[in-house]
Structures are given as C-alpha cells and as structure tokens.
Amino acid sequence: MNEDKQQKTNPRSGPGFLEVMVIAIMIAAVTVFGYDKYFAQKIYALDLKGYLRTQKALLVAGEISEEEWKASLDALEHTLNNAAADPTHVILLKDVVLRNGDEINIK
C-alpha cells in the first residue's frame, strides 16, 4: 500500500504537452532560418545589356571620358564580385529572370 501512495505522489518526470510544442516550434523556426540563411539559393538579376548600352551612349555623346568608362567597367566587376562572394548567390541576366529576382544596382 505504501508503494501505491509513492507512485501517485511522484511528480511527472518529463516535459508536458505545452513544453514539447514550444520546443518543436523553436526547432522548426531555427531550422527554416538556418536553411534560408546558409543553404537556399538566392537569385540576383543584372541588366548588363542596359548598363553597357547606357555607358556606350554616354561615351559616344562625350559625357564621359574613356578613363571614366573603364572605371565604370571596373565598378561593374567589383559589384559583381561582391554579389557573388556568397556561394549561395546566383547571378543571372535580367533578360532571363521573369520575376522574383533581386536586381543588382551598379553604382
């Protein structure tokens, strides 16, 4: 009879339903965040034709010199190198991307 009383008075040894649900939601949220941050591919679009067309028009019109044109091409290369530094980033031409691609702005 003492054993029956001891079994009834022992506290539960484990998390309850609410604790299990909170832990599961936290693990799912961390997993989704980690996947998006470190593994998911991010697509970036670059309007290379438009940029080169604009630079060529400025060069022909005499608004920029050949040195400024070369500097703008170096800036383009620098911007692309920075955007492609992360291995999960994919850079495509804007002509190929239909929608939902973040556009790379060249300064």
Coordinates of C-alpha atoms in Angstrom, one line a residue:
M1 CA 0.0 0.0 0.0
N2 CA 2.9 2.3 0.6
E3 CA 4.2 1.7 -2.9
D4 CA 0.8 2.8 -4.4
K5 CA 1.0 6.1 -2.5
Q6 CA 4.6 6.7 -3.5
Q7 CA 3.7 6.1 -7.2
K8 CA 0.8 8.5 -7.0
T9 CA 2.7 11.3 -5.2
N10 CA 5.8 11.1 -7.6
P11 CA 5.9 14.2 -9.8
R12 CA 6.0 13.8 -13.5
S13 CA 9.4 13.2 -14.9
G14 CA 9.4 14.9 -18.3
P15 CA 8.1 17.9 -20.3
G16 CA 4.4 18.3 -20.7
F17 CA 2.4 18.9 -23.9
L18 CA 2.9 22.6 -24.0
E19 CA 6.7 22.4 -23.4
V20 CA 7.0 19.8 -26.2
M21 CA 5.0 22.1 -28.6
V22 CA 7.2 25.1 -27.7
I23 CA 10.4 23.2 -28.2
A24 CA 9.2 21.8 -31.6
I25 CA 8.2 25.2 -32.9
M26 CA 11.5 26.7 -31.8
I27 CA 13.4 23.9 -33.5
A28 CA 11.4 24.3 -36.7
A29 CA 11.9 28.1 -36.8
V30 CA 15.7 27.7 -36.3
T31 CA 15.8 25.1 -39.0
V32 CA 14.0 27.2 -41.5
F33 CA 16.0 30.3 -40.7
G34 CA 19.3 28.4 -40.9
Y35 CA 18.3 26.8 -44.2
D36 CA 17.4 30.1 -45.7
K37 CA 20.5 31.9 -44.4
Y38 CA 23.1 29.2 -45.3
F39 CA 21.8 26.8 -47.9
A40 CA 19.0 28.3 -50.0
Q41 CA 19.9 29.7 -53.4
K42 CA 19.3 33.5 -53.8
I43 CA 18.8 34.7 -57.3
Y44 CA 20.0 38.1 -58.4
A45 CA 19.3 39.8 -61.7
L46 CA 21.7 42.0 -63.6
D47 CA 20.7 44.3 -66.5
L48 CA 24.0 44.0 -68.2
K49 CA 22.8 45.0 -71.7
G50 CA 21.1 48.1 -70.4
Y51 CA 24.1 49.1 -68.4
L52 CA 26.6 48.6 -71.3
R53 CA 24.2 50.4 -73.7
T54 CA 23.9 53.4 -71.3
Q55 CA 27.7 53.5 -70.8
K56 CA 28.3 53.3 -74.6
A57 CA 25.8 56.1 -75.2
L58 CA 27.5 58.3 -72.6
L59 CA 30.9 57.6 -74.2
V60 CA 29.7 58.4 -77.7
A61 CA 28.0 61.6 -76.6
G62 CA 31.2 62.7 -74.9
E63 CA 29.6 62.9 -71.5
I64 CA 32.2 60.6 -70.0
S65 CA 35.9 60.0 -71.0
E66 CA 37.4 56.7 -71.8
E67 CA 39.0 56.6 -68.4
E68 CA 35.6 57.1 -66.7
W69 CA 34.2 54.3 -68.9
K70 CA 37.0 52.0 -67.8
A71 CA 36.4 53.0 -64.2
S72 CA 32.7 52.2 -64.6
L73 CA 33.5 48.7 -66.0
D74 CA 35.8 48.2 -63.0
A75 CA 32.9 49.2 -60.7
L76 CA 30.7 46.7 -62.5
E77 CA 33.3 44.0 -61.9
H78 CA 33.7 45.0 -58.3
T79 CA 29.9 44.9 -57.7
L80 CA 29.6 41.5 -59.3
N81 CA 32.5 40.1 -57.3
N82 CA 30.8 41.4 -54.1
A83 CA 27.5 40.0 -55.1
A84 CA 29.0 36.6 -56.0
A85 CA 31.1 36.3 -52.8
D86 CA 28.5 34.2 -51.1
P87 CA 28.3 30.7 -52.7
T88 CA 24.5 30.6 -52.4
H89 CA 24.1 33.7 -54.6
V90 CA 23.3 33.1 -58.3
I91 CA 23.6 36.0 -60.7
L92 CA 21.6 35.8 -63.9
L93 CA 21.0 38.3 -66.7
K94 CA 17.8 40.3 -66.3
D95 CA 16.6 39.1 -69.6
V96 CA 16.5 35.5 -68.3
V97 CA 14.7 36.2 -64.9
L98 CA 11.0 36.7 -65.3
R99 CA 10.2 37.7 -61.7
N100 CA 11.2 37.4 -58.0
G101 CA 14.8 38.1 -58.6
D102 CA 16.5 40.8 -56.6
E103 CA 18.1 43.3 -59.0
I104 CA 21.8 44.3 -58.6
N105 CA 22.2 48.1 -58.8
I106 CA 25.6 49.2 -60.2
K107 CA 26.8 52.5 -58.9

